Coordinates of N, CA and C in Angstrom, one line a residue:
M1 N 2.9 -43.5 -74.4 CA 4.0 -44.2 -75.1 C 3.5 -45.4 -75.8
D2 N 3.8 -45.6 -77.1 CA 3.4 -46.8 -77.8 C 4.0 -48.1 -77.1
N3 N 3.4 -49.2 -77.2 CA 3.9 -50.4 -76.6 C 5.0 -51.0 -77.5
V4 N 6.2 -50.6 -77.3 CA 7.3 -51.0 -78.1 C 7.7 -52.5 -77.9
L5 N 7.2 -53.0 -76.8 CA 7.5 -54.4 -76.5 C 6.6 -55.4 -77.1
Q6 N 5.4 -55.0 -77.6 CA 4.4 -55.8 -78.2 C 5.0 -56.7 -79.3
G7 N 4.8 -58.0 -79.3 CA 5.3 -58.8 -80.3 C 6.7 -59.3 -80.2
K8 N 7.4 -58.7 -79.2 CA 8.8 -59.1 -79.0 C 8.9 -60.4 -78.2
S9 N 10.1 -61.0 -78.2 CA 10.3 -62.3 -77.4 C 11.3 -62.0 -76.3
A10 N 11.0 -62.7 -75.2 CA 11.9 -62.5 -74.0 C 12.3 -63.8 -73.4
M11 N 13.4 -63.8 -72.8 CA 13.9 -64.9 -71.9 C 14.2 -64.4 -70.6
I12 N 13.6 -65.0 -69.5 CA 13.8 -64.6 -68.2 C 14.5 -65.7 -67.4
V13 N 15.7 -65.5 -67.0 CA 16.4 -66.5 -66.2 C 16.1 -66.2 -64.7
G14 N 15.5 -67.2 -64.0 CA 15.0 -67.0 -62.7 C 13.6 -66.4 -62.7
G15 N 12.8 -67.0 -63.6 CA 11.4 -66.5 -63.8 C 10.3 -67.2 -63.1
T16 N 10.6 -68.1 -62.2 CA 9.5 -68.9 -61.6 C 9.2 -68.5 -60.1
S17 N 9.9 -67.5 -59.6 CA 9.6 -67.0 -58.3 C 10.0 -65.6 -58.1
G18 N 9.4 -65.0 -57.1 CA 9.8 -63.6 -56.7 C 9.7 -62.6 -57.8
I19 N 10.7 -61.8 -57.9 CA 10.8 -60.7 -58.9 C 10.7 -61.2 -60.3
G20 N 11.4 -62.3 -60.6 CA 11.3 -62.9 -61.9 C 10.0 -63.3 -62.4
Y21 N 9.2 -64.0 -61.5 CA 7.9 -64.4 -61.8 C 7.0 -63.2 -62.1
C22 N 7.1 -62.2 -61.2 CA 6.3 -61.0 -61.4 C 6.6 -60.3 -62.7
L23 N 7.9 -60.3 -63.1 CA 8.3 -59.7 -64.4 C 7.8 -60.5 -65.5
A24 N 7.8 -61.8 -65.4 CA 7.2 -62.6 -66.5 C 5.8 -62.3 -66.7
Q25 N 5.0 -62.2 -65.6 CA 3.6 -61.9 -65.7 C 3.4 -60.5 -66.4
S26 N 4.2 -59.5 -66.0 CA 4.1 -58.2 -66.6 C 4.4 -58.2 -68.1
L27 N 5.4 -58.9 -68.5 CA 5.8 -58.9 -69.9 C 4.7 -59.6 -70.7
L28 N 4.1 -60.7 -70.2 CA 3.0 -61.3 -70.9 C 1.8 -60.3 -71.1
Q29 N 1.6 -59.5 -70.1 CA 0.5 -58.5 -70.2 C 0.9 -57.4 -71.3
E30 N 2.2 -57.3 -71.6 CA 2.6 -56.4 -72.6 C 2.6 -57.1 -74.0
S31 N 2.1 -58.3 -74.1 CA 2.0 -59.0 -75.3 C 3.4 -59.5 -75.8
V32 N 4.2 -59.8 -74.9 CA 5.6 -60.3 -75.2 C 5.5 -61.8 -75.1
S33 N 6.2 -62.5 -76.0 CA 6.4 -64.0 -75.9 C 7.5 -64.3 -74.9
V34 N 7.2 -65.1 -73.9 CA 8.1 -65.2 -72.8 C 8.5 -66.7 -72.6
V35 N 9.8 -66.9 -72.5 CA 10.4 -68.2 -72.0 C 11.0 -68.0 -70.7
V36 N 10.7 -68.8 -69.7 CA 11.2 -68.7 -68.4 C 12.1 -69.9 -68.0
Q37 N 13.1 -69.6 -67.3 CA 13.9 -70.6 -66.6 C 13.8 -70.4 -65.1
G38 N 13.8 -71.6 -64.4 CA 13.7 -71.4 -63.0 C 13.6 -72.8 -62.3
K39 N 13.5 -72.8 -61.0 CA 13.4 -74.0 -60.3 C 12.1 -74.7 -60.6
I40 N 12.0 -76.0 -60.3 CA 10.8 -76.7 -60.6 C 9.7 -76.1 -59.7
N41 N 8.7 -75.6 -60.4 CA 7.5 -75.0 -59.7 C 6.4 -75.1 -60.7
S42 N 5.8 -76.3 -60.8 CA 4.9 -76.6 -61.9 C 3.6 -75.7 -61.8
K43 N 3.2 -75.3 -60.7 CA 2.0 -74.5 -60.6 C 2.2 -73.1 -61.2
R44 N 3.4 -72.5 -60.9 CA 3.7 -71.2 -61.4 C 3.9 -71.3 -62.9
V45 N 4.6 -72.3 -63.4 CA 4.9 -72.4 -64.8 C 3.6 -72.6 -65.5
A46 N 2.7 -73.4 -65.0 CA 1.4 -73.7 -65.6 C 0.6 -72.4 -65.6
S47 N 0.7 -71.6 -64.5 CA 0.0 -70.3 -64.5 C 0.5 -69.4 -65.5
L48 N 1.8 -69.3 -65.7 CA 2.3 -68.4 -66.8 C 1.9 -68.9 -68.2
C49 N 1.9 -70.2 -68.4 CA 1.6 -70.7 -69.7 C 0.1 -70.5 -70.0
S50 N -0.7 -70.4 -69.0 CA -2.2 -70.2 -69.2 C -2.5 -68.7 -69.5
Q51 N -1.5 -67.8 -69.2 CA -1.8 -66.4 -69.4 C -1.5 -65.9 -70.8
G52 N -0.8 -66.7 -71.6 CA -0.5 -66.3 -73.0 C 0.6 -67.1 -73.6
N53 N 1.5 -66.4 -74.4 CA 2.5 -67.1 -75.1 C 3.7 -67.2 -74.2
A54 N 3.7 -68.3 -73.4 CA 4.8 -68.5 -72.5 C 5.2 -70.0 -72.5
A55 N 6.5 -70.2 -72.2 CA 7.0 -71.6 -72.1 C 7.9 -71.7 -71.0
G56 N 8.0 -72.9 -70.4 CA 8.9 -73.1 -69.2 C 10.1 -73.9 -69.5
L57 N 11.2 -73.6 -69.0 CA 12.4 -74.4 -69.0 C 12.8 -74.7 -67.6
I58 N 12.8 -76.0 -67.3 CA 13.1 -76.4 -65.9 C 14.3 -77.4 -65.9
C59 N 15.5 -76.9 -65.6 CA 16.6 -77.8 -65.7 C 17.7 -77.3 -64.8
D60 N 18.8 -78.0 -64.8 CA 20.0 -77.7 -63.9 C 20.9 -76.7 -64.6
L61 N 21.1 -75.5 -64.0 CA 22.0 -74.5 -64.6 C 23.4 -74.9 -64.7
Q62 N 23.8 -75.9 -64.0 CA 25.2 -76.3 -63.9 C 25.6 -77.3 -65.1
K63 N 24.6 -77.8 -65.8 CA 24.9 -78.8 -66.8 C 25.2 -78.1 -68.1
V64 N 26.3 -78.5 -68.7 CA 26.8 -77.9 -69.9 C 25.8 -77.9 -71.0
A65 N 25.2 -79.0 -71.2 CA 24.2 -79.2 -72.3 C 23.0 -78.2 -72.1
Y66 N 22.6 -78.0 -70.9 CA 21.5 -77.1 -70.6 C 22.0 -75.6 -70.8
L67 N 23.2 -75.3 -70.5 CA 23.7 -74.0 -70.7 C 23.7 -73.7 -72.2
E68 N 24.0 -74.6 -73.0 CA 24.0 -74.5 -74.5 C 22.6 -74.2 -74.9
E69 N 21.6 -74.9 -74.3 CA 20.2 -74.6 -74.7 C 19.8 -73.2 -74.3
L70 N 20.2 -72.8 -73.1 CA 19.9 -71.4 -72.7 C 20.5 -70.4 -73.6
C71 N 21.7 -70.7 -74.1 CA 22.4 -69.7 -75.0 C 21.6 -69.7 -76.3
R72 N 21.0 -70.8 -76.8 CA 20.2 -70.7 -78.0 C 19.0 -69.9 -77.8
Y73 N 18.3 -70.0 -76.7 CA 17.2 -69.2 -76.4 C 17.6 -67.7 -76.3
A74 N 18.7 -67.5 -75.7 CA 19.2 -66.1 -75.5 C 19.4 -65.5 -76.9
D75 N 20.0 -66.2 -77.8 CA 20.3 -65.7 -79.1 C 19.1 -65.3 -79.9
A76 N 18.0 -66.1 -79.6 CA 16.7 -65.8 -80.3 C 15.9 -64.7 -79.6
A77 N 16.3 -64.3 -78.4 CA 15.4 -63.4 -77.6 C 15.7 -61.9 -78.0
D78 N 14.6 -61.2 -78.1 CA 14.7 -59.7 -78.2 C 15.0 -59.1 -76.9
I79 N 14.6 -59.7 -75.8 CA 14.7 -59.2 -74.5 C 15.3 -60.3 -73.6
L80 N 16.4 -59.9 -72.9 CA 17.1 -60.9 -72.0 C 17.1 -60.3 -70.6
C81 N 16.5 -61.0 -69.7 CA 16.4 -60.6 -68.3 C 17.0 -61.7 -67.4
V82 N 18.0 -61.4 -66.7 CA 18.6 -62.3 -65.8 C 18.4 -61.9 -64.3
V83 N 17.4 -62.5 -63.7 CA 17.0 -62.2 -62.3 C 17.7 -63.1 -61.3
Y84 N 18.0 -64.3 -61.8 CA 18.6 -65.3 -61.0 C 20.0 -64.8 -60.4
G85 N 20.2 -65.1 -59.1 CA 21.4 -64.7 -58.5 C 21.4 -65.0 -57.0
P86 N 21.8 -66.2 -56.6 CA 21.7 -66.7 -55.2 C 22.6 -65.9 -54.3
F87 N 22.1 -65.6 -53.2 CA 22.8 -64.7 -52.2 C 23.7 -65.6 -51.3
L88 N 24.9 -65.1 -51.0 CA 25.8 -65.8 -50.1 C 26.3 -64.8 -49.0
Q89 N 25.9 -65.1 -47.8 CA 26.3 -64.2 -46.7 C 27.3 -65.0 -45.8
K90 N 28.6 -64.6 -45.9 CA 29.6 -65.4 -45.2 C 30.9 -64.5 -45.2
P91 N 31.6 -64.4 -44.1 CA 32.8 -63.6 -44.0 C 33.9 -64.2 -45.0
L92 N 34.8 -63.4 -45.5 CA 35.7 -63.8 -46.4 C 36.7 -64.9 -45.9
D93 N 37.0 -64.9 -44.7 CA 38.0 -65.8 -44.2 C 37.5 -67.2 -44.1
I94 N 36.2 -67.4 -44.1 CA 35.6 -68.8 -44.1 C 34.8 -69.1 -45.4
T95 N 35.0 -68.2 -46.4 CA 34.4 -68.5 -47.7 C 35.3 -69.5 -48.5
T96 N 34.7 -70.7 -48.9 CA 35.5 -71.7 -49.5 C 35.7 -71.4 -51.0
A97 N 36.6 -72.2 -51.6 CA 36.9 -72.1 -53.0 C 35.6 -72.4 -53.8
K98 N 34.9 -73.5 -53.3 CA 33.7 -73.9 -54.0 C 32.6 -72.8 -53.9
E99 N 32.5 -72.2 -52.8 CA 31.5 -71.1 -52.6 C 31.9 -69.9 -53.5
W100 N 33.2 -69.6 -53.6 CA 33.6 -68.5 -54.5 C 33.2 -68.9 -56.0
N101 N 33.5 -70.1 -56.4 CA 33.2 -70.5 -57.8 C 31.7 -70.5 -58.1
T102 N 30.9 -71.0 -57.2 CA 29.5 -71.1 -57.4 C 28.8 -69.7 -57.4
T103 N 29.3 -68.9 -56.4 CA 28.7 -67.6 -56.3 C 29.0 -66.7 -57.5
V104 N 30.3 -66.7 -57.9 CA 30.6 -65.8 -59.0 C 30.0 -66.4 -60.3
Y105 N 30.0 -67.7 -60.4 CA 29.4 -68.2 -61.7 C 27.9 -67.8 -61.8
A106 N 27.2 -68.0 -60.7 CA 25.7 -67.7 -60.8 C 25.4 -66.2 -60.9
N107 N 26.2 -65.4 -60.3 CA 25.9 -63.9 -60.3 C 26.6 -63.1 -61.3
L108 N 27.7 -63.6 -61.9 CA 28.4 -62.8 -62.9 C 28.7 -63.6 -64.2
T109 N 29.3 -64.8 -64.0 CA 29.7 -65.6 -65.2 C 28.5 -66.0 -66.1
L110 N 27.5 -66.6 -65.5 CA 26.3 -67.0 -66.2 C 25.6 -65.8 -66.9
P111 N 25.3 -64.7 -66.2 CA 24.8 -63.5 -66.9 C 25.7 -63.1 -68.1
G112 N 27.0 -63.1 -67.9 CA 27.9 -62.7 -68.9 C 27.8 -63.6 -70.1
I113 N 27.8 -64.9 -69.9 CA 27.7 -65.9 -71.0 C 26.4 -65.6 -71.8
L114 N 25.3 -65.4 -71.1 CA 24.0 -65.2 -71.8 C 23.9 -63.9 -72.5
V115 N 24.6 -62.8 -72.0 CA 24.6 -61.6 -72.7 C 25.4 -61.7 -74.0
S116 N 26.5 -62.4 -73.9 CA 27.3 -62.6 -75.1 C 26.5 -63.4 -76.2
A117 N 25.8 -64.4 -75.7 CA 24.9 -65.2 -76.6 C 23.8 -64.4 -77.2
A118 N 23.3 -63.5 -76.4 CA 22.1 -62.7 -76.9 C 22.5 -61.6 -77.9
L119 N 23.7 -61.1 -77.8 CA 24.1 -59.9 -78.6 C 24.2 -60.2 -80.1
S120 N 24.6 -61.3 -80.5 CA 24.7 -61.6 -81.9 C 23.4 -61.5 -82.6
G121 N 22.3 -62.1 -82.0 CA 21.0 -62.1 -82.5 C 20.4 -60.7 -82.5
M122 N 20.6 -60.0 -81.4 CA 20.1 -58.6 -81.3 C 20.8 -57.7 -82.3
K123 N 22.1 -57.9 -82.5 CA 22.8 -57.1 -83.6 C 22.2 -57.3 -84.9
E124 N 21.9 -58.5 -85.2 CA 21.3 -58.8 -86.6 C 20.0 -58.2 -86.7
R125 N 19.2 -58.2 -85.7 CA 17.8 -57.7 -85.7 C 17.8 -56.2 -85.5
K126 N 18.9 -55.6 -85.1 CA 19.0 -54.1 -84.9 C 18.1 -53.7 -83.7
W127 N 17.9 -54.5 -82.8 CA 17.0 -54.2 -81.6 C 17.3 -55.2 -80.5
G128 N 17.4 -54.7 -79.3 CA 17.6 -55.6 -78.1 C 17.5 -54.9 -76.8
R129 N 17.0 -55.6 -75.8 CA 17.0 -55.1 -74.5 C 17.6 -56.1 -73.5
I130 N 18.6 -55.7 -72.7 CA 19.2 -56.5 -71.8 C 19.0 -55.9 -70.4
L131 N 18.4 -56.7 -69.5 CA 18.2 -56.2 -68.1 C 18.8 -57.2 -67.1
L132 N 19.7 -56.7 -66.4 CA 20.4 -57.5 -65.4 C 20.0 -57.0 -64.0
F133 N 20.3 -57.8 -63.0 CA 19.9 -57.5 -61.6 C 21.1 -57.5 -60.7
G134 N 21.3 -56.4 -60.0 CA 22.4 -56.4 -58.9 C 21.8 -56.7 -57.6
G135 N 22.5 -56.4 -56.6 CA 22.1 -56.6 -55.2 C 22.0 -55.3 -54.5
T136 N 21.6 -55.3 -53.3 CA 21.4 -54.1 -52.5 C 22.8 -53.4 -52.3
E137 N 22.8 -52.1 -52.7 CA 24.0 -51.3 -52.6 C 25.2 -51.7 -53.5
T138 N 24.9 -52.5 -54.5 CA 26.0 -52.9 -55.4 C 26.1 -52.0 -56.7
Q139 N 25.4 -50.9 -56.6 CA 25.5 -50.0 -57.8 C 26.7 -49.1 -57.7
V140 N 27.4 -49.1 -56.6 CA 28.6 -48.3 -56.4 C 29.7 -49.2 -55.8
L141 N 31.0 -48.8 -56.1 CA 32.1 -49.5 -55.6 C 32.2 -49.3 -54.1
R142 N 32.1 -50.4 -53.3 CA 32.2 -50.3 -51.9 C 32.6 -51.7 -51.3
G143 N 32.8 -51.7 -50.0 CA 33.2 -53.0 -49.4 C 32.0 -53.6 -48.7
F144 N 32.1 -54.9 -48.4 CA 31.0 -55.6 -47.7 C 31.6 -56.4 -46.6
R145 N 31.1 -56.3 -45.4 CA 31.6 -57.1 -44.3 C 31.3 -58.6 -44.3
T146 N 30.1 -58.9 -44.7 CA 29.7 -60.3 -44.5 C 29.3 -61.0 -45.8
N147 N 29.3 -60.3 -46.9 CA 28.9 -60.9 -48.2 C 29.8 -60.4 -49.3
A148 N 31.1 -60.4 -49.1 CA 32.0 -59.9 -50.1 C 32.0 -60.6 -51.4
A149 N 31.9 -61.9 -51.4 CA 32.0 -62.7 -52.7 C 30.7 -62.3 -53.5
Y150 N 29.6 -62.3 -52.9 CA 28.4 -61.9 -53.6 C 28.4 -60.5 -54.1
G151 N 28.9 -59.6 -53.2 CA 28.9 -58.2 -53.6 C 29.9 -57.9 -54.7
A152 N 31.0 -58.6 -54.7 CA 32.0 -58.4 -55.8 C 31.4 -58.9 -57.1
A153 N 30.7 -60.0 -57.1 CA 30.2 -60.5 -58.4 C 29.1 -59.6 -58.9
K154 N 28.2 -59.1 -58.0 CA 27.2 -58.2 -58.4 C 27.7 -56.9 -58.9
M155 N 28.8 -56.4 -58.3 CA 29.3 -55.1 -58.8 C 29.9 -55.3 -60.2
G156 N 30.4 -56.6 -60.5 CA 30.8 -56.9 -61.9 C 29.7 -56.7 -62.9
I157 N 28.5 -57.0 -62.5 CA 27.3 -56.8 -63.3 C 27.2 -55.4 -63.8
M158 N 27.6 -54.4 -62.9 CA 27.5 -53.0 -63.3 C 28.5 -52.7 -64.4
S159 N 29.7 -53.2 -64.3 CA 30.6 -53.0 -65.4 C 30.2 -53.6 -66.7
L160 N 29.6 -54.8 -66.6 CA 29.1 -55.5 -67.8 C 28.0 -54.6 -68.5
V161 N 27.1 -54.1 -67.7 CA 26.0 -53.3 -68.2 C 26.6 -52.0 -68.9
K162 N 27.5 -51.4 -68.3 CA 28.2 -50.2 -68.9 C 28.9 -50.5 -70.2
S163 N 29.6 -51.7 -70.2 CA 30.3 -52.1 -71.4 C 29.4 -52.3 -72.6
V164 N 28.3 -53.0 -72.3 CA 27.3 -53.3 -73.4 C 26.7 -52.0 -73.9
S165 N 26.3 -51.1 -73.0 CA 25.6 -49.9 -73.4 C 26.5 -49.0 -74.2
M166 N 27.8 -49.0 -74.0 CA 28.8 -48.2 -74.8 C 29.0 -48.8 -76.2
E167 N 29.1 -50.1 -76.2 CA 29.6 -50.8 -77.4 C 28.4 -51.1 -78.4
Y168 N 27.2 -51.3 -77.9 CA 26.2 -51.8 -78.8 C 25.0 -50.9 -79.0
A169 N 25.0 -49.7 -78.5 CA 23.9 -48.8 -78.7 C 23.7 -48.5 -80.2
F170 N 24.7 -48.5 -81.0 CA 24.6 -48.3 -82.4 C 23.6 -49.3 -83.1
Y171 N 23.5 -50.5 -82.5 CA 22.6 -51.5 -83.0 C 21.2 -51.5 -82.5
G172 N 20.9 -50.5 -81.7 CA 19.6 -50.4 -81.1 C 19.4 -51.3 -79.9
I173 N 20.5 -51.6 -79.3 CA 20.5 -52.5 -78.1 C 20.8 -51.6 -76.8
T174 N 20.0 -51.8 -75.8 CA 20.3 -51.2 -74.5 C 20.5 -52.2 -73.4
A175 N 21.3 -51.8 -72.5 CA 21.6 -52.7 -71.3 C 21.5 -51.8 -70.0
N176 N 20.7 -52.3 -69.1 CA 20.5 -51.6 -67.9 C 20.4 -52.6 -66.7
A177 N 20.5 -52.1 -65.5 CA 20.4 -52.9 -64.3 C 19.5 -52.3 -63.2
V178 N 18.9 -53.2 -62.5 CA 18.1 -52.8 -61.3 C 18.8 -53.4 -60.1
C179 N 18.9 -52.6 -59.1 CA 19.5 -53.1 -57.8 C 18.4 -53.0 -56.7
P180 N 17.7 -54.1 -56.5 CA 16.6 -54.1 -55.5 C 17.1 -54.0 -54.1
G181 N 16.3 -53.4 -53.3 CA 16.6 -53.5 -51.8 C 16.0 -54.7 -51.2
F182 N 15.6 -54.7 -50.0 CA 15.1 -55.8 -49.3 C 13.7 -56.1 -49.7
T183 N 13.5 -57.1 -50.5 CA 12.2 -57.3 -51.3 C 11.5 -58.6 -50.8
D184 N 10.2 -58.6 -50.8 CA 9.4 -59.7 -50.4 C 9.4 -60.7 -51.6
S185 N 10.3 -61.6 -51.6 CA 10.5 -62.5 -52.8 C 9.5 -63.7 -52.7
G186 N 8.8 -63.8 -51.6 CA 7.9 -65.0 -51.4 C 8.6 -66.2 -51.0
L187 N 9.9 -66.2 -50.8 CA 10.7 -67.3 -50.5 C 11.3 -67.2 -49.1
L188 N 11.0 -66.1 -48.4 CA 11.7 -65.8 -47.1 C 11.0 -66.5 -46.0
T189 N 11.7 -66.9 -45.0 CA 11.1 -67.4 -43.7 C 10.6 -66.1 -43.0
E190 N 9.7 -66.4 -42.0 CA 9.1 -65.3 -41.3 C 10.2 -64.5 -40.5
D191 N 11.1 -65.2 -40.0 CA 12.2 -64.5 -39.2 C 13.0 -63.6 -40.2
T192 N 13.3 -64.1 -41.4 CA 14.1 -63.3 -42.3 C 13.3 -62.1 -42.8
R193 N 12.0 -62.4 -43.0 CA 11.1 -61.3 -43.4 C 11.1 -60.1 -42.4
A194 N 11.1 -60.5 -41.1 CA 11.0 -59.5 -40.1 C 12.4 -58.7 -40.0
I195 N 13.5 -59.5 -40.1 CA 14.8 -58.8 -40.1 C 15.0 -57.9 -41.3
W196 N 14.7 -58.4 -42.5 CA 14.8 -57.6 -43.7 C 13.9 -56.3 -43.7
A197 N 12.7 -56.5 -43.2 CA 11.8 -55.4 -43.2 C 12.3 -54.2 -42.3
K198 N 12.9 -54.6 -41.2 CA 13.5 -53.6 -40.3 C 14.6 -52.8 -40.9
K199 N 15.3 -53.4 -41.9 CA 16.4 -52.7 -42.5 C 16.0 -51.6 -43.5
N200 N 14.7 -51.7 -44.0 CA 14.2 -50.7 -44.9 C 13.8 -49.5 -44.1
P201 N 14.0 -48.3 -44.7 CA 13.8 -47.0 -44.0 C 12.3 -47.0 -43.4
D202 N 11.4 -47.5 -44.1 CA 10.0 -47.4 -43.7 C 9.5 -48.7 -42.9
G203 N 10.5 -49.6 -42.7 CA 10.1 -50.8 -41.9 C 9.3 -51.9 -42.6
E204 N 9.2 -51.7 -43.9 CA 8.4 -52.7 -44.7 C 9.2 -53.2 -45.9
L205 N 9.0 -54.5 -46.2 CA 9.6 -55.0 -47.4 C 9.1 -54.4 -48.7
I206 N 10.0 -54.4 -49.7 CA 9.6 -53.9 -51.0 C 8.8 -54.9 -51.7
A207 N 7.7 -54.5 -52.4 CA 6.9 -55.5 -53.2 C 7.6 -55.8 -54.5
P208 N 7.5 -57.0 -54.9 CA 8.2 -57.3 -56.2 C 7.6 -56.5 -57.4
E209 N 6.3 -56.1 -57.3 CA 5.7 -55.3 -58.3 C 6.4 -54.0 -58.5
A210 N 7.0 -53.4 -57.4 CA 7.7 -52.2 -57.5 C 9.0 -52.3 -58.3
I211 N 9.6 -53.5 -58.1 CA 10.8 -53.8 -58.9 C 10.5 -54.0 -60.4
T212 N 9.4 -54.6 -60.6 CA 8.9 -54.9 -62.0 C 8.6 -53.6 -62.7
E213 N 8.0 -52.7 -62.0 CA 7.6 -51.4 -62.7 C 8.9 -50.7 -63.1
A214 N 9.9 -50.7 -62.3 CA 11.2 -50.1 -62.7 C 11.8 -50.8 -63.9
A215 N 11.7 -52.2 -63.9 CA 12.2 -53.0 -65.0 C 11.5 -52.6 -66.3
L216 N 10.2 -52.5 -66.3 CA 9.5 -52.2 -67.5 C 9.8 -50.8 -68.0
F217 N 10.0 -49.9 -67.1 CA 10.4 -48.5 -67.4 C 11.7 -48.5 -68.2
L218 N 12.6 -49.3 -67.8 CA 13.9 -49.4 -68.5 C 13.9 -50.1 -69.8
L219 N 13.0 -51.1 -69.8 CA 12.9 -51.9 -71.1 C 12.1 -51.2 -72.2
K220 N 11.2 -50.3 -71.8 CA 10.4 -49.7 -72.8 C 11.0 -48.5 -73.6
D221 N 11.9 -47.8 -72.9 CA 12.4 -46.6 -73.5 C 13.9 -46.7 -73.8
G222 N 14.2 -46.7 -75.1 CA 15.5 -46.9 -75.6 C 16.5 -45.7 -75.2
S223 N 15.9 -44.6 -74.7 CA 16.8 -43.5 -74.2 C 17.5 -43.9 -73.0
Y224 N 17.1 -44.9 -72.2 CA 17.7 -45.3 -71.0 C 18.7 -46.4 -71.3
N225 N 19.9 -46.1 -71.3 CA 21.0 -47.1 -71.6 C 22.2 -46.9 -70.7
G226 N 22.6 -48.0 -70.1 CA 23.7 -47.9 -69.2 C 23.3 -47.5 -67.8
V227 N 22.0 -47.5 -67.5 CA 21.4 -47.0 -66.3 C 21.5 -48.1 -65.2
V228 N 22.0 -47.8 -64.0 CA 21.9 -48.7 -62.9 C 21.0 -48.0 -61.8
M229 N 19.8 -48.7 -61.7 CA 18.8 -48.1 -60.9 C 18.6 -48.8 -59.5
P230 N 18.9 -48.2 -58.4 CA 18.5 -48.8 -57.1 C 17.0 -48.6 -56.8
V231 N 16.4 -49.6 -56.4 CA 15.0 -49.5 -56.0 C 15.0 -50.1 -54.5
D232 N 15.3 -49.2 -53.6 CA 15.6 -49.7 -52.2 C 15.0 -48.9 -51.1
K233 N 14.1 -48.0 -51.5 CA 13.4 -47.1 -50.5 C 14.4 -46.2 -49.8
G234 N 15.5 -45.9 -50.4 CA 16.4 -45.0 -49.8 C 17.5 -45.6 -49.0
W235 N 17.5 -47.0 -48.9 CA 18.6 -47.7 -48.2 C 20.0 -47.3 -48.6
S236 N 20.2 -47.1 -49.9 CA 21.5 -46.8 -50.4 C 22.0 -45.4 -50.0
S237 N 21.0 -44.6 -49.4 CA 21.4 -43.2 -49.0 C 22.0 -43.3 -47.6
F238 N 21.9 -44.4 -46.9 CA 22.3 -44.5 -45.5 C 23.8 -44.3 -45.4

């Protein structure tokens, strides 16, 4: 297959750690111009910038002025990937209003805002790729015992992907989602690593490279549109 991504521009929200960092590296290898947003991590940002056409954005996602800046980058991007999405594990009866607001904002509202910002530019250029990330088992409508706020927000991502894929395919734009299982993000404590590894059918964490391979597969082929792909070693079959 020809490298359809070569020469394109991408913005990755959550691109300085774990899956996002791995995805940024992979897109740079595909000769894509990459802008990353993420937490302050000067070594990783410097590493990305040394690999090719990459730039780092390190700021506070909650600031309105910074959100406006992100939207400008999204409007200019051929490829929008939103990997950022903090996890909240807490029973509903003790989930506070603030936790609801911050969890839904980070996992659904922010991706939605950036998708809206990206679509106008993609429509004009008659080409675009949108890749969003769900959580484990959020590809289907279901209940969650201890992470309902997070699960509800991530399942909203699936509706967003389906909506974009229906409405904007005419403009050469695709929207897809990857739902990773328990993945070695590089940010886990040893205790959490051990607990999460036991949850996977084979007893081992998923490598972020496996998630990135699925992401590139969906980004490269325009025939895949509206796809929600679990990459969880079969966990969703339990």
